[in-house]
Amino acid sequence: MRVRRGLLFWGLFLIPLGGISLLVRAGAVDPDRLSEAWRLWPLILIGIGLAILLGPGRTAVVGTAIVAVVLGSVGGAAIASGHLWIGALSDCAVASGPTDQQLQRSGSFDRSAAVRLDLRCGSLALTTTTGSQWKLDAAYRGTGPIVDASGSRLDLRVSGGGGERRNDWTVSLPSAVGVLSITANGATATLQFPDGHVASLDVDMNAGDLRIDATHGAVDVVDLSMNAGRIRLDAGSSVLGGDVSVNAGAFDLCV
């Protein structure tokens, strides 16, 4: 019987790609244990080497099988876990170094404000506190973030262009926020609203991990979008409405 190596590759690639995600959804595998799956990449080189040494014969199928299974497993782990190393495979790969610079800014809002955060390659820790003050503590590598603030809005974003960069932001906002809009690529974000009220929360992330704790605060409307990552939402007794969209990832909801 002649083995078609192309079909064999795709079959062995797709099985772990989907199977690992199903195991995580069923609770059989802890997604946090999958964050180091990328370390299996040397097996791909071994499989390619075996395929070259064994030539076009049937025995070369062993190398093809190794490459397909490892690639499928790594891809399945990336989709199921939603950890930052997904983004590290793209333009965030040069951001792996530690941060070496600091930026601190603060101000106040005279009414319910509009806040927009645009992050690439890094992390965001955001919380609300009583009063009208906002505060930013940014650790970064490469080009620093751009802060544009007034009495009714806060616009925080990374600068354009390439090069080595990483941004780790700790943001504190007033207890009342009108619109909170977050865009993040290759990042992790933890949002906590212990005693705050957010009228509208809009988050658009790619290749990341988003955790929202609104068990004690109030979020009226949410619009969450995730590509290749994971969303974990803890909702309290506040009335919650909106939309959630997840593509190639996972969504956990606790009410």
C-alpha positions as YAML, in Angstrom:
chain: A
units: angstrom
residues:
- id: 1
  name: MET
  ca: [0.00, 0.00, 0.00]
- id: 2
  name: ARG
  ca: [1.34, 3.40, -0.99]
- id: 3
  name: VAL
  ca: [1.28, 6.05, 1.73]
- id: 4
  name: ARG
  ca: [0.52, 9.56, 0.52]
- id: 5
  name: ARG
  ca: [2.76, 11.67, 2.72]
- id: 6
  name: GLY
  ca: [0.87, 14.90, 2.04]
- id: 7
  name: LEU
  ca: [-2.44, 13.51, 3.30]
- id: 8
  name: LEU
  ca: [-0.67, 11.81, 6.20]
- id: 9
  name: PHE
  ca: [0.89, 15.12, 7.26]
- id: 10
  name: TRP
  ca: [-2.38, 17.05, 7.27]
- id: 11
  name: GLY
  ca: [-4.23, 14.28, 9.07]
- id: 12
  name: LEU
  ca: [-1.66, 14.02, 11.86]
- id: 13
  name: PHE
  ca: [-1.43, 17.82, 12.05]
- id: 14
  name: LEU
  ca: [-5.16, 18.50, 12.38]
- id: 15
  name: ILE
  ca: [-5.90, 15.79, 14.96]
- id: 16
  name: PRO
  ca: [-3.82, 17.30, 17.83]
- id: 17
  name: LEU
  ca: [-4.64, 20.83, 16.64]
- id: 18
  name: GLY
  ca: [-8.31, 20.28, 17.41]
- id: 19
  name: GLY
  ca: [-7.95, 17.53, 19.99]
- id: 20
  name: ILE
  ca: [-5.97, 19.59, 22.50]
- id: 21
  name: SER
  ca: [-8.55, 22.39, 22.37]
- id: 22
  name: LEU
  ca: [-11.35, 19.88, 23.02]
- id: 23
  name: LEU
  ca: [-9.48, 18.38, 25.99]
- id: 24
  name: VAL
  ca: [-9.03, 21.86, 27.50]
- id: 25
  name: ARG
  ca: [-12.71, 22.70, 27.02]
- id: 26
  name: ALA
  ca: [-13.67, 19.37, 28.64]
- id: 27
  name: GLY
  ca: [-11.47, 20.15, 31.65]
- id: 28
  name: ALA
  ca: [-9.17, 17.17, 31.06]
- id: 29
  name: VAL
  ca: [-6.10, 19.40, 30.50]
- id: 30
  name: ASP
  ca: [-5.09, 22.53, 32.42]
- id: 31
  name: PRO
  ca: [-4.49, 25.26, 29.80]
- id: 32
  name: ASP
  ca: [-1.87, 26.94, 32.00]
- id: 33
  name: ARG
  ca: [0.34, 23.86, 31.60]
- id: 34
  name: LEU
  ca: [0.44, 24.36, 27.84]
- id: 35
  name: SER
  ca: [2.32, 27.67, 27.90]
- id: 36
  name: GLU
  ca: [5.70, 25.94, 27.43]
- id: 37
  name: ALA
  ca: [4.63, 23.77, 24.47]
- id: 38
  name: TRP
  ca: [6.69, 25.86, 22.08]
- id: 39
  name: ARG
  ca: [9.83, 24.31, 23.59]
- id: 40
  name: LEU
  ca: [9.10, 21.16, 21.56]
- id: 41
  name: TRP
  ca: [10.27, 22.90, 18.38]
- id: 42
  name: PRO
  ca: [13.61, 20.95, 18.15]
- id: 43
  name: LEU
  ca: [11.54, 17.83, 17.41]
- id: 44
  name: ILE
  ca: [10.47, 19.48, 14.15]
- id: 45
  name: LEU
  ca: [14.12, 19.66, 13.04]
- id: 46
  name: ILE
  ca: [14.62, 16.03, 14.02]
- id: 47
  name: GLY
  ca: [11.61, 14.98, 11.94]
- id: 48
  name: ILE
  ca: [12.84, 16.92, 8.91]
- id: 49
  name: GLY
  ca: [16.28, 15.36, 9.29]
- id: 50
  name: LEU
  ca: [14.83, 11.85, 9.42]
- id: 51
  name: ALA
  ca: [12.76, 12.51, 6.31]
- id: 52
  name: ILE
  ca: [15.88, 13.64, 4.43]
- id: 53
  name: LEU
  ca: [18.03, 10.71, 5.59]
- id: 54
  name: LEU
  ca: [15.43, 8.03, 4.89]
- id: 55
  name: GLY
  ca: [14.68, 9.37, 1.42]
- id: 56
  name: PRO
  ca: [11.42, 8.95, -0.48]
- id: 57
  name: GLY
  ca: [10.69, 5.42, 0.80]
- id: 58
  name: ARG
  ca: [8.06, 4.29, 3.28]
- id: 59
  name: THR
  ca: [10.40, 4.68, 6.23]
- id: 60
  name: ALA
  ca: [10.54, 8.44, 5.58]
- id: 61
  name: VAL
  ca: [6.95, 8.55, 6.79]
- id: 62
  name: VAL
  ca: [8.36, 8.52, 10.34]
- id: 63
  name: GLY
  ca: [9.91, 11.95, 9.86]
- id: 64
  name: THR
  ca: [6.73, 13.33, 8.31]
- id: 65
  name: ALA
  ca: [4.67, 11.99, 11.20]
- id: 66
  name: ILE
  ca: [6.94, 13.59, 13.81]
- id: 67
  name: VAL
  ca: [6.80, 17.01, 12.13]
- id: 68
  name: ALA
  ca: [3.01, 16.88, 11.72]
- id: 69
  name: VAL
  ca: [2.27, 15.77, 15.28]
- id: 70
  name: VAL
  ca: [4.61, 18.32, 16.86]
- id: 71
  name: LEU
  ca: [3.31, 21.21, 14.75]
- id: 72
  name: GLY
  ca: [-0.28, 20.22, 15.49]
- id: 73
  name: SER
  ca: [0.41, 19.89, 19.20]
- id: 74
  name: VAL
  ca: [2.19, 23.23, 19.44]
- id: 75
  name: GLY
  ca: [-0.56, 24.94, 17.46]
- id: 76
  name: GLY
  ca: [-3.29, 23.30, 19.55]
- id: 77
  name: ALA
  ca: [-1.56, 24.34, 22.77]
- id: 78
  name: ALA
  ca: [-1.25, 27.92, 21.51]
- id: 79
  name: ILE
  ca: [-4.94, 28.13, 20.62]
- id: 80
  name: ALA
  ca: [-6.12, 26.51, 23.86]
- id: 81
  name: SER
  ca: [-3.89, 28.36, 26.30]
- id: 82
  name: GLY
  ca: [-3.96, 31.85, 24.79]
- id: 83
  name: HIS
  ca: [-0.58, 32.71, 26.33]
- id: 84
  name: LEU
  ca: [1.69, 35.50, 25.17]
- id: 85
  name: TRP
  ca: [4.12, 33.20, 23.33]
- id: 86
  name: ILE
  ca: [1.67, 33.24, 20.41]
- id: 87
  name: GLY
  ca: [2.52, 36.86, 19.84]
- id: 88
  name: ALA
  ca: [6.20, 36.14, 20.39]
- id: 89
  name: LEU
  ca: [6.20, 34.18, 17.13]
- id: 90
  name: SER
  ca: [5.41, 37.39, 15.24]
- id: 91
  name: ASP
  ca: [6.59, 40.97, 15.61]
- id: 92
  name: CYS
  ca: [6.83, 40.63, 19.40]
- id: 93
  name: ALA
  ca: [9.77, 38.25, 19.15]
- id: 94
  name: VAL
  ca: [12.22, 41.12, 19.52]
- id: 95
  name: ALA
  ca: [10.41, 42.26, 22.66]
- id: 96
  name: SER
  ca: [11.53, 39.36, 24.82]
- id: 97
  name: GLY
  ca: [14.14, 41.39, 26.69]
- id: 98
  name: PRO
  ca: [13.35, 42.97, 30.07]
- id: 99
  name: THR
  ca: [12.11, 46.53, 30.40]
- id: 100
  name: ASP
  ca: [14.76, 49.08, 31.33]
- id: 101
  name: GLN
  ca: [12.94, 52.43, 31.39]
- id: 102
  name: GLN
  ca: [10.10, 53.97, 33.41]
- id: 103
  name: LEU
  ca: [7.39, 56.55, 32.77]
- id: 104
  name: GLN
  ca: [4.89, 57.85, 35.31]
- id: 105
  name: ARG
  ca: [1.99, 60.15, 34.57]
- id: 106
  name: SER
  ca: [-1.15, 61.18, 36.46]
- id: 107
  name: GLY
  ca: [-4.10, 63.51, 36.21]
- id: 108
  name: SER
  ca: [-7.79, 63.90, 36.96]
- id: 109
  name: PHE
  ca: [-11.11, 63.76, 35.13]
- id: 110
  name: ASP
  ca: [-13.82, 66.33, 35.67]
- id: 111
  name: ARG
  ca: [-16.58, 63.93, 34.57]
- id: 112
  name: SER
  ca: [-17.14, 60.41, 33.30]
- id: 113
  name: ALA
  ca: [-14.24, 60.05, 30.88]
- id: 114
  name: ALA
  ca: [-13.39, 58.24, 27.67]
- id: 115
  name: VAL
  ca: [-10.23, 56.12, 27.96]
- id: 116
  name: ARG
  ca: [-8.47, 54.49, 25.02]
- id: 117
  name: LEU
  ca: [-5.47, 52.19, 25.44]
- id: 118
  name: ASP
  ca: [-3.52, 50.76, 22.51]
- id: 119
  name: LEU
  ca: [-0.87, 48.20, 23.50]
- id: 120
  name: ARG
  ca: [1.43, 45.94, 21.49]
- id: 121
  name: CYS
  ca: [3.86, 43.42, 22.97]
- id: 122
  name: GLY
  ca: [3.58, 43.53, 26.74]
- id: 123
  name: SER
  ca: [1.08, 43.52, 29.58]
- id: 124
  name: LEU
  ca: [-1.66, 45.68, 31.05]
- id: 125
  name: ALA
  ca: [-2.88, 45.71, 34.65]
- id: 126
  name: LEU
  ca: [-5.85, 48.03, 35.08]
- id: 127
  name: THR
  ca: [-8.02, 48.78, 38.10]
- id: 128
  name: THR
  ca: [-10.49, 51.42, 39.30]
- id: 129
  name: THR
  ca: [-10.30, 53.36, 42.55]
- id: 130
  name: THR
  ca: [-12.43, 55.95, 44.33]
- id: 131
  name: GLY
  ca: [-12.04, 59.59, 43.40]
- id: 132
  name: SER
  ca: [-11.35, 61.31, 40.09]
- id: 133
  name: GLN
  ca: [-7.62, 60.65, 39.74]
- id: 134
  name: TRP
  ca: [-5.97, 58.50, 37.08]
- id: 135
  name: LYS
  ca: [-2.41, 57.21, 37.21]
- id: 136
  name: LEU
  ca: [-0.04, 55.48, 34.80]
- id: 137
  name: ASP
  ca: [3.09, 53.55, 35.74]
- id: 138
  name: ALA
  ca: [4.74, 52.30, 32.54]
- id: 139
  name: ALA
  ca: [7.83, 50.11, 32.30]
- id: 140
  name: TYR
  ca: [9.09, 49.82, 28.76]
- id: 141
  name: ARG
  ca: [11.95, 48.82, 26.49]
- id: 142
  name: GLY
  ca: [12.68, 50.69, 23.28]
- id: 143
  name: THR
  ca: [10.42, 53.60, 22.42]
- id: 144
  name: GLY
  ca: [8.20, 54.85, 25.24]
- id: 145
  name: PRO
  ca: [4.40, 55.13, 25.14]
- id: 146
  name: ILE
  ca: [2.55, 58.25, 24.02]
- id: 147
  name: VAL
  ca: [0.19, 59.84, 26.54]
- id: 148
  name: ASP
  ca: [-2.48, 62.32, 25.47]
- id: 149
  name: ALA
  ca: [-4.76, 63.42, 28.32]
- id: 150
  name: SER
  ca: [-7.27, 66.11, 29.17]
- id: 151
  name: GLY
  ca: [-9.99, 66.63, 31.74]
- id: 152
  name: SER
  ca: [-12.37, 64.28, 29.94]
- id: 153
  name: ARG
  ca: [-10.23, 61.70, 28.20]
- id: 154
  name: LEU
  ca: [-7.06, 59.64, 28.33]
- id: 155
  name: ASP
  ca: [-5.35, 58.28, 25.21]
- id: 156
  name: LEU
  ca: [-2.41, 55.96, 25.82]
- id: 157
  name: ARG
  ca: [-0.69, 54.19, 22.94]
- id: 158
  name: VAL
  ca: [2.60, 52.73, 21.79]
- id: 159
  name: SER
  ca: [4.55, 54.62, 19.16]
- id: 160
  name: GLY
  ca: [4.52, 53.40, 15.59]
- id: 161
  name: GLY
  ca: [7.34, 51.68, 13.74]
- id: 162
  name: GLY
  ca: [9.34, 48.55, 14.41]
- id: 163
  name: GLY
  ca: [12.39, 47.79, 16.47]
- id: 164
  name: GLU
  ca: [12.90, 46.34, 19.91]
- id: 165
  name: ARG
  ca: [10.05, 47.18, 22.24]
- id: 166
  name: ARG
  ca: [8.03, 46.03, 25.20]
- id: 167
  name: ASN
  ca: [5.48, 47.86, 27.32]
- id: 168
  name: ASP
  ca: [4.18, 46.82, 30.75]
- id: 169
  name: TRP
  ca: [1.49, 49.24, 31.92]
- id: 170
  name: THR
  ca: [-0.15, 49.58, 35.32]
- id: 171
  name: VAL
  ca: [-3.15, 51.89, 35.03]
- id: 172
  name: SER
  ca: [-5.46, 53.18, 37.75]
- id: 173
  name: LEU
  ca: [-8.70, 54.88, 36.70]
- id: 174
  name: PRO
  ca: [-11.43, 56.76, 38.59]
- id: 175
  name: SER
  ca: [-14.43, 54.84, 39.88]
- id: 176
  name: ALA
  ca: [-16.66, 56.14, 37.07]
- id: 177
  name: VAL
  ca: [-15.57, 55.70, 33.45]
- id: 178
  name: GLY
  ca: [-17.79, 56.41, 30.46]
- id: 179
  name: VAL
  ca: [-16.07, 54.47, 27.68]
- id: 180
  name: LEU
  ca: [-13.07, 52.18, 28.13]
- id: 181
  name: SER
  ca: [-11.61, 51.02, 24.82]
- id: 182
  name: ILE
  ca: [-8.60, 48.67, 24.68]
- id: 183
  name: THR
  ca: [-6.73, 47.37, 21.65]
- id: 184
  name: ALA
  ca: [-3.89, 44.90, 22.29]
- id: 185
  name: ASN
  ca: [-1.73, 42.61, 20.16]
- id: 186
  name: GLY
  ca: [0.64, 40.04, 21.61]
- id: 187
  name: ALA
  ca: [-0.24, 41.01, 25.16]
- id: 188
  name: THR
  ca: [-1.85, 39.97, 28.41]
- id: 189
  name: ALA
  ca: [-4.45, 42.18, 30.10]
- id: 190
  name: THR
  ca: [-5.99, 41.99, 33.57]
- id: 191
  name: LEU
  ca: [-8.91, 44.35, 34.22]
- id: 192
  name: GLN
  ca: [-10.30, 44.70, 37.75]
- id: 193
  name: PHE
  ca: [-13.28, 46.84, 38.72]
- id: 194
  name: PRO
  ca: [-13.50, 46.41, 42.52]
- id: 195
  name: ASP
  ca: [-15.83, 49.36, 43.13]
- id: 196
  name: GLY
  ca: [-16.05, 51.13, 39.80]
- id: 197
  name: HIS
  ca: [-18.70, 51.68, 37.18]
- id: 198
  name: VAL
  ca: [-17.84, 51.40, 33.48]
- id: 199
  name: ALA
  ca: [-20.64, 52.33, 31.10]
- id: 200
  name: SER
  ca: [-19.07, 50.69, 28.04]
- id: 201
  name: LEU
  ca: [-16.11, 48.28, 27.82]
- id: 202
  name: ASP
  ca: [-14.72, 47.57, 24.35]
- id: 203
  name: VAL
  ca: [-11.71, 45.23, 24.03]
- id: 204
  name: ASP
  ca: [-10.14, 43.99, 20.78]
- id: 205
  name: MET
  ca: [-7.18, 41.62, 21.24]
- id: 206
  name: ASN
  ca: [-5.04, 39.42, 19.02]
- id: 207
  name: ALA
  ca: [-2.77, 36.67, 20.36]
- id: 208
  name: GLY
  ca: [-3.24, 37.32, 24.05]
- id: 209
  name: ASP
  ca: [-4.88, 36.55, 27.36]
- id: 210
  name: LEU
  ca: [-7.68, 38.75, 28.75]
- id: 211
  name: ARG
  ca: [-8.99, 38.49, 32.33]
- id: 212
  name: ILE
  ca: [-11.84, 40.68, 33.55]
- id: 213
  name: ASP
  ca: [-12.97, 40.77, 37.19]
- id: 214
  name: ALA
  ca: [-16.24, 42.65, 37.55]
- id: 215
  name: THR
  ca: [-17.61, 40.67, 40.50]
- id: 216
  name: HIS
  ca: [-17.89, 43.76, 42.72]
- id: 217
  name: GLY
  ca: [-18.04, 46.56, 40.16]
- id: 218
  name: ALA
  ca: [-20.53, 47.35, 37.42]
- id: 219
  name: VAL
  ca: [-20.03, 47.11, 33.66]
- id: 220
  name: ASP
  ca: [-23.14, 48.02, 31.68]
- id: 221
  name: VAL
  ca: [-22.16, 46.92, 28.18]
- id: 222
  name: VAL
  ca: [-19.25, 44.77, 26.98]
- id: 223
  name: ASP
  ca: [-17.95, 44.21, 23.47]
- id: 224
  name: LEU
  ca: [-15.10, 41.70, 23.55]
- id: 225
  name: SER
  ca: [-13.22, 40.33, 20.54]
- id: 226
  name: MET
  ca: [-10.34, 37.84, 20.69]
- id: 227
  name: ASN
  ca: [-8.32, 36.20, 17.92]
- id: 228
  name: ALA
  ca: [-6.00, 33.35, 18.93]
- id: 229
  name: GLY
  ca: [-6.27, 33.74, 22.68]
- id: 230
  name: ARG
  ca: [-8.43, 33.40, 25.76]
- id: 231
  name: ILE
  ca: [-11.02, 35.53, 27.56]
- id: 232
  name: ARG
  ca: [-11.95, 34.95, 31.20]
- id: 233
  name: LEU
  ca: [-14.87, 37.06, 32.47]
- id: 234
  name: ASP
  ca: [-16.10, 37.09, 36.08]
- id: 235
  name: ALA
  ca: [-19.37, 39.03, 36.19]
- id: 236
  name: GLY
  ca: [-21.11, 40.15, 39.36]
- id: 237
  name: SER
  ca: [-24.71, 41.10, 40.00]
- id: 238
  name: SER
  ca: [-24.60, 44.12, 37.70]
- id: 239
  name: VAL
  ca: [-26.72, 44.05, 34.57]
- id: 240
  name: LEU
  ca: [-24.42, 42.93, 31.76]
- id: 241
  name: GLY
  ca: [-25.10, 43.14, 28.04]
- id: 242
  name: GLY
  ca: [-23.14, 43.16, 24.83]
- id: 243
  name: ASP
  ca: [-21.25, 40.83, 22.52]
- id: 244
  name: VAL
  ca: [-18.33, 38.39, 22.79]
- id: 245
  name: SER
  ca: [-16.46, 37.05, 19.77]
- id: 246
  name: VAL
  ca: [-13.66, 34.48, 19.98]
- id: 247
  name: ASN
  ca: [-11.81, 33.10, 16.95]
- id: 248
  name: ALA
  ca: [-9.34, 30.24, 17.49]
- id: 249
  name: GLY
  ca: [-9.42, 30.54, 21.27]
- id: 250
  name: ALA
  ca: [-11.47, 30.05, 24.42]
- id: 251
  name: PHE
  ca: [-14.04, 31.99, 26.46]
- id: 252
  name: ASP
  ca: [-14.70, 31.31, 30.17]
- id: 253
  name: LEU
  ca: [-17.71, 33.01, 31.81]
- id: 254
  name: CYS
  ca: [-18.46, 32.98, 35.53]
- id: 255
  name: VAL
  ca: [-21.65, 34.70, 36.71]
...
